[in-house]
Amino acid sequence: MRVAIYANPGSKSQSVKEKLEKKMRDRHFILDMENPEIVVTIGGDGTLLSAFHHYRKQLDQIRFVGVHTGHLGFYTDWRDDEIDDLVISLQSDNRQSVSYPLLDVWVTYKNRQPSHYLALNESTIKRTSSTMVTDVYIGGEKFERFRGDGLCISTPTGSTAYNKSVGGAVIHPDMDVLQLAEIGSINNRVFRTLASPMIIASNDWITLSLMESRERKEDLMLTVDSKSYYNRDIEQIRYKIAKERIRFAKYRHNHFWHRVQEAFIGEEDGN
């Protein structure tokens, strides 16, 4: 089996990486950062997110395994003191996996070639200085004209990230849906939006048509997961469920609602 070990630069993660590399060499794994079958990430959810983007063109060949060196994350199943158990699981690998949907982002501009991105968590579009105005289309039909700070479009796995902080719903990742959540919308007697998160089916898509003049588009900020793109002359953004999916090696993938409970609620206080 060809394995890549992708760790963040922290001293603890680098130490775990060295230990794991030695154990894998001792058991005759092939360490291959270019064309791996398994990518083991060491750090946290941010590290796995970085690894996802690094290997985004090889998703059909790769399964991910996350080792956390801090708090339990939504993408990291193993603790750093369970390396021996992880190696045993890799040795007895049966190639089973669990897969989750990704977000396809297609951006068109006024005077340049379109851009295409994949997001594991979410994509946002915001104005950095004043109100953003955009027409929102669902499945090609105009739904509303949004005015406010911005919009967040997330995957089910990303529903627990930035989406949750702006009032979006938490969605189980077995559902192939998108979520559209508003960021600081303006609602009064003149301007109207739905003002609620929207769950969009997999056979539909979301199109945002930016209404600002070219001059006013200069302070737009597009984000795709942790990457930000400024001062782009964006005319339209289309979001849909991607054809690609992310796959995790299914050795002991933790229950989603347990992750949610542990991350946001914690232990019972006994009352």
XYZ file of N, CA, C and O in Angstrom, residues 146-257:
448
model
N -30.689 39.614 -3.016
C -30.109 39.689 -1.682
C -29.354 40.994 -1.498
O -28.607 41.421 -2.371
N -29.553 41.609 -0.333
C -28.754 42.755 0.099
C -28.261 42.475 1.503
O -29.048 42.134 2.385
N -26.956 42.609 1.695
C -26.404 42.350 3.015
C -24.892 42.222 2.945
O -24.249 42.676 1.997
N -24.323 41.573 3.968
C -22.872 41.434 4.034
C -22.350 40.362 3.079
O -21.244 40.483 2.536
N -23.123 39.269 2.901
C -22.647 38.215 2.024
C -23.485 36.961 2.127
O -24.513 36.924 2.814
N -23.039 35.909 1.436
C -23.726 34.628 1.414
C -22.715 33.509 1.619
O -21.566 33.597 1.171
N -23.160 32.447 2.274
C -22.324 31.272 2.535
C -23.013 30.056 1.943
O -24.186 29.794 2.249
N -22.305 29.324 1.099
C -22.821 28.090 0.505
C -21.945 26.953 1.016
O -20.730 26.963 0.816
N -22.565 25.975 1.678
C -21.775 24.945 2.363
C -22.216 23.540 1.970
O -23.335 23.314 1.501
N -21.308 22.604 2.193
C -21.596 21.178 2.065
C -22.156 20.674 3.390
O -22.099 21.372 4.405
N -22.690 19.448 3.435
C -23.136 18.897 4.725
C -22.005 18.811 5.751
O -22.200 19.166 6.920
N -20.814 18.358 5.339
C -19.716 18.302 6.309
C -19.292 19.695 6.730
O -18.844 19.896 7.864
N -19.437 20.669 5.845
C -19.112 22.051 6.189
C -20.199 22.757 6.966
O -20.004 23.895 7.410
N -21.340 22.109 7.160
C -22.445 22.763 7.869
C -22.111 23.055 9.324
O -22.749 23.904 9.953
N -21.124 22.343 9.890
C -20.741 22.578 11.278
C -19.641 23.630 11.401
O -19.203 23.936 12.515
N -19.183 24.167 10.273
C -18.088 25.142 10.289
C -18.668 26.561 10.241
O -19.538 26.916 11.038
N -18.213 27.386 9.304
C -18.649 28.788 9.243
C -20.160 28.891 9.080
O -20.799 29.790 9.634
N -20.746 27.974 8.337
C -22.195 27.969 8.145
C -22.950 28.019 9.466
O -23.926 28.762 9.620
N -22.523 27.239 10.431
C -23.204 27.206 11.730
C -23.089 28.545 12.441
O -24.039 28.993 13.103
N -21.942 29.202 12.294
C -21.743 30.470 12.993
C -22.631 31.587 12.448
O -22.866 32.584 13.139
N -23.137 31.450 11.208
C -24.037 32.462 10.649
C -25.495 32.006 10.707
O -26.355 32.569 10.025
N -25.771 30.980 11.510
C -27.157 30.566 11.735
C -27.659 29.475 10.829
O -28.868 29.213 10.793
N -26.774 28.794 10.098
C -27.198 27.696 9.236
C -27.499 26.440 10.025
O -27.118 26.304 11.201
N -28.170 25.502 9.372
C -28.524 24.234 10.010
C -27.359 23.255 9.924
O -26.534 23.320 9.009
N -27.297 22.331 10.893
C -26.326 21.248 10.854
C -26.951 20.087 10.086
O -28.057 19.643 10.413
N -26.255 19.583 9.053
C -26.798 18.576 8.153
C -25.933 17.334 8.185
O -24.699 17.424 8.140
N -26.551 16.172 8.241
C -25.796 14.920 8.223
C -25.131 14.753 6.856
O -25.767 14.964 5.812
N -23.845 14.360 6.823
C -23.124 14.284 5.543
C -23.573 13.167 4.619
O -23.095 13.088 3.481
N -24.469 12.274 5.052
C -25.016 11.282 4.131
C -25.974 11.910 3.125
O -26.349 11.269 2.141
N -26.381 13.161 3.356
C -27.327 13.840 2.475
C -26.571 14.632 1.409
O -25.715 15.458 1.731
N -26.867 14.370 0.154
C -26.224 15.086 -0.952
C -26.975 16.382 -1.242
O -27.758 16.470 -2.197
N -26.730 17.382 -0.414
C -27.423 18.660 -0.553
C -26.425 19.799 -0.368
O -25.322 19.617 0.141
N -26.837 20.986 -0.792
C -26.125 22.227 -0.521
C -26.938 23.037 0.472
O -28.144 22.855 0.608
N -26.266 23.955 1.149
C -26.981 24.877 2.035
C -26.577 26.306 1.718
O -25.388 26.598 1.544
N -27.565 27.179 1.628
C -27.340 28.605 1.410
C -27.747 29.345 2.670
O -28.898 29.255 3.109
N -26.802 30.058 3.284
C -27.076 30.816 4.504
C -26.703 32.273 4.283
O -25.672 32.576 3.664
N -27.539 33.168 4.784
C -27.299 34.593 4.623
C -26.353 35.109 5.705
O -26.349 34.617 6.831
N -25.571 36.126 5.340
C -24.679 36.792 6.282
C -25.111 38.248 6.372
O -24.917 39.028 5.437
N -25.745 38.610 7.468
C -26.139 40.003 7.705
C -27.057 40.567 6.646
O -26.794 41.651 6.109
N -28.161 39.880 6.342
C -29.086 40.369 5.311
C -29.860 41.588 5.796
O -30.096 41.774 7.000
N -30.249 42.443 4.849
C -31.077 43.615 5.133
C -32.518 43.255 4.834
O -32.860 42.884 3.701
N -33.387 43.347 5.838
C -34.808 43.060 5.652
C -35.626 44.158 6.320
O -35.546 44.368 7.536
N -36.401 44.871 5.510
C -37.278 45.933 6.007
C -38.463 46.074 5.061
O -38.739 45.159 4.284
N -39.151 47.203 5.097
C -40.332 47.361 4.238
C -39.965 47.492 2.764
O -40.813 47.292 1.895
N -38.724 47.816 2.487
C -38.285 48.011 1.103
C -37.599 46.765 0.548
O -37.874 46.334 -0.570
N -36.703 46.172 1.338
C -35.902 45.039 0.878
C -36.356 43.769 1.565
O -36.627 43.756 2.772
N -36.414 42.665 0.806
C -36.892 41.390 1.346
C -35.983 40.247 0.898
O -35.622 40.160 -0.280
N -35.637 39.381 1.847
C -35.037 38.093 1.524
C -35.761 37.035 2.352
O -36.533 37.364 3.264
N -35.507 35.778 2.065
C -36.127 34.717 2.850
C -35.683 34.774 4.301
O -36.432 34.423 5.209
N -34.431 35.200 4.529
C -33.880 35.373 5.880
C -33.847 34.066 6.663
O -33.934 34.071 7.889
N -33.731 32.950 5.975
C -33.597 31.636 6.592
C -32.637 30.803 5.758
O -32.528 31.003 4.546
N -31.940 29.855 6.381
C -31.097 28.953 5.595
C -31.943 28.154 4.612
O -33.102 27.831 4.884
N -31.372 27.840 3.465
C -32.067 27.067 2.442
C -31.285 25.798 2.146
O -30.069 25.844 1.945
N -31.963 24.662 2.105
C -31.364 23.383 1.755
C -31.715 23.087 0.301
O -32.891 23.020 -0.058
N -30.691 22.917 -0.531
C -30.875 22.775 -1.971
C -30.566 21.342 -2.390
O -29.502 20.803 -2.062
N -31.498 20.715 -3.117
C -31.345 19.321 -3.532
C -30.194 19.153 -4.520
O -29.761 20.101 -5.185
N -29.713 17.921 -4.636
C -28.527 17.636 -5.447
C -28.748 17.872 -6.940
O -27.797 18.087 -7.682
N -29.996 17.832 -7.412
C -30.251 18.052 -8.839
C -30.486 19.521 -9.167
O -30.757 19.874 -10.309
N -30.383 20.398 -8.159
C -30.513 21.839 -8.368
C -29.149 22.497 -8.213
O -28.187 21.860 -7.779
N -29.096 23.771 -8.538
C -27.859 24.521 -8.386
C -28.201 25.948 -7.988
O -29.333 26.411 -8.132
N -27.211 26.630 -7.449
C -27.359 28.009 -7.001
C -26.506 28.893 -7.903
O -25.329 28.607 -8.127
N -27.096 29.953 -8.416
C -26.348 30.929 -9.206
C -26.485 32.296 -8.550
O -27.600 32.732 -8.237
N -25.363 32.950 -8.339
C -25.342 34.310 -7.796
C -24.891 35.246 -8.901
O -23.799 35.089 -9.449
N -25.730 36.211 -9.227
C -25.415 37.195 -10.252
C -25.170 38.534 -9.567
O -26.112 39.156 -9.059
N -23.921 38.963 -9.517
C -23.547 40.181 -8.795
C -24.067 41.413 -9.523
O -23.884 41.555 -10.727
N -24.709 42.322 -8.758
C -25.383 43.468 -9.359
C -24.558 44.742 -9.327
O -24.906 45.727 -9.966
N -23.470 44.793 -8.580
C -22.694 46.020 -8.467
C -22.044 46.391 -9.803
O -21.790 45.537 -10.642
N -21.760 47.664 -9.935
C -20.997 48.110 -11.092
C -19.575 47.576 -10.991
O -19.147 47.090 -9.942
N -18.836 47.686 -12.068
C -17.465 47.175 -12.066
C -16.639 47.829 -10.954
O -15.841 47.184 -10.290
N -16.813 49.140 -10.759
C -16.031 49.843 -9.759
C -16.333 49.308 -8.357
O -15.462 49.165 -7.516
N -17.585 49.018 -8.091
C -17.978 48.587 -6.756
C -17.649 47.119 -6.512
O -17.686 46.659 -5.379
N -17.317 46.373 -7.564
C -16.952 44.973 -7.387
C -15.512 44.798 -6.894
O -15.113 43.700 -6.546
N -14.755 45.873 -6.849
C -13.345 45.737 -6.529
C -13.093 45.290 -5.102
O -12.005 44.808 -4.792
N -14.060 45.486 -4.185
C -13.831 45.056 -2.806
C -14.598 43.775 -2.473
O -14.819 43.466 -1.311
N -14.972 43.011 -3.496
C -15.568 41.702 -3.261
C -14.498 40.720 -2.798
O -13.361 40.755 -3.261
N -14.886 39.828 -1.895
C -13.978 38.775 -1.451
C -14.674 37.436 -1.611
O -15.739 37.197 -1.054
N -14.066 36.550 -2.400
C -14.543 35.188 -2.575
C -13.672 34.269 -1.736
O -12.444 34.364 -1.776
N -14.295 33.388 -0.967
C -13.521 32.381 -0.239
C -13.939 30.990 -0.705
O -15.105 30.761 -1.038
N -12.967 30.101 -0.740
C -13.205 28.681 -1.015
C -12.447 27.920 0.061
O -11.209 27.878 0.043
N -13.192 27.380 1.024
C -12.586 26.822 2.236
C -11.703 27.893 2.871
O -12.175 28.991 3.122
N -10.424 27.619 3.082
C -9.566 28.583 3.781
C -8.865 29.556 2.844
O -8.108 30.415 3.298
N -9.121 29.459 1.544
C -8.460 30.345 0.575
C -9.349 31.547 0.264
O -10.569 31.409 0.127
N -8.734 32.726 0.147
C -9.464 33.963 -0.130
C -8.957 34.589 -1.420
O -7.746 34.582 -1.693
N -9.886 35.167 -2.195
C -9.556 35.805 -3.467
C -10.184 37.192 -3.471
O -11.411 37.332 -3.353
N -9.339 38.230 -3.593
C -9.795 39.611 -3.497
C -9.754 40.306 -4.853
O -9.025 39.891 -5.749
N -10.546 41.388 -4.919
C -10.488 42.322 -6.050
C -10.613 41.623 -7.402
O -9.894 41.918 -8.350
N -11.521 40.658 -7.474
C -11.796 39.994 -8.742
C -13.063 40.594 -9.358
O -14.046 40.863 -8.656
N -13.048 40.803 -10.646
C -14.201 41.390 -11.340
C -15.227 40.292 -11.615
O -15.459 39.886 -12.750
N -15.850 39.813 -10.548
C -16.762 38.673 -10.635
C -18.124 39.117 -11.164
O -18.694 40.109 -10.703
N -18.646 38.371 -12.125
C -19.989 38.639 -12.631
C -20.995 37.615 -12.119
O -22.136 37.959 -11.823
N -20.564 36.358 -12.016
C -21.511 35.311 -11.638
C -20.765 34.150 -10.990
O -19.622 33.853 -11.345
N -21.420 33.497 -10.030
C -20.876 32.301 -9.394
C -21.952 31.224 -9.412
O -23.105 31.490 -9.037
N -21.571 30.030 -9.828
C -22.509 28.902 -9.827
C -22.003 27.833 -8.858
O -20.840 27.448 -8.886
N -22.916 27.376 -8.012
C -22.602 26.334 -7.036
C -23.486 25.116 -7.282
O -24.698 25.253 -7.508
N -22.883 23.939 -7.205
C -23.653 22.707 -7.292
C -22.880 21.586 -6.599
O -21.704 21.748 -6.247
N -23.548 20.446 -6.401
C -22.850 19.271 -5.878
C -21.846 18.800 -6.925
O -22.180 18.649 -8.095
N -20.605 18.586 -6.513
C -19.555 18.183 -7.440
C -19.695 16.721 -7.840
O -20.265 15.908 -7.102
N -19.165 16.394 -9.008
C -19.089 14.991 -9.418
C -18.101 14.236 -8.539
O -18.288 13.053 -8.247
N -17.041 14.926 -8.126
C -16.047 14.313 -7.245
C -16.592 14.214 -5.820
O -17.457 14.984 -5.406
N -16.061 13.262 -5.075
C -16.384 13.102 -3.665
C -15.089 12.862 -2.891
O -14.097 12.396 -3.454
N -15.102 13.171 -1.610
C -13.976 12.831 -0.757
C -14.276 11.505 -0.084
O -15.414 11.252 0.323
N -13.266 10.638 0.000
C -13.448 9.325 0.616
C -12.529 9.186 1.822
O -11.365 9.575 1.783
N -13.086 8.623 2.885
C -12.329 8.328 4.091
C -12.244 6.818 4.261
O -13.242 6.109 4.057
N -11.060 6.330 4.626
C -10.905 4.905 4.923
C -11.781 4.557 6.119
O -11.723 5.203 7.155
N -12.604 3.541 5.951
C -13.604 3.216 6.965
C -13.072 2.143 7.908
O -13.442 0.974 7.832
N -12.180 2.561 8.800
C -11.702 1.650 9.832
C -12.589 1.764 11.077
O -13.035 0.788 11.635
N -12.868 2.992 11.478
C -13.769 3.209 12.604
C -14.277 4.646 12.547
O -14.053 5.438 13.450
N -14.895 4.991 11.431
C -15.351 6.359 11.236
C -16.400 6.694 12.289
O -17.449 6.065 12.358
N -16.121 7.683 13.130
C -16.981 8.004 14.264
C -18.339 8.536 13.816
O -18.451 9.222 12.805
N -19.358 8.233 14.601
C -20.729 8.653 14.310
C -20.807 10.173 14.246
O -20.308 10.875 15.126
N -21.456 10.691 13.199
C -21.504 12.132 12.973
C -22.125 12.877 14.141
O -21.596 13.906 14.593
N -23.245 12.384 14.645
C -23.926 13.124 15.719
C -23.129 13.083 17.020
O -23.224 13.987 17.851
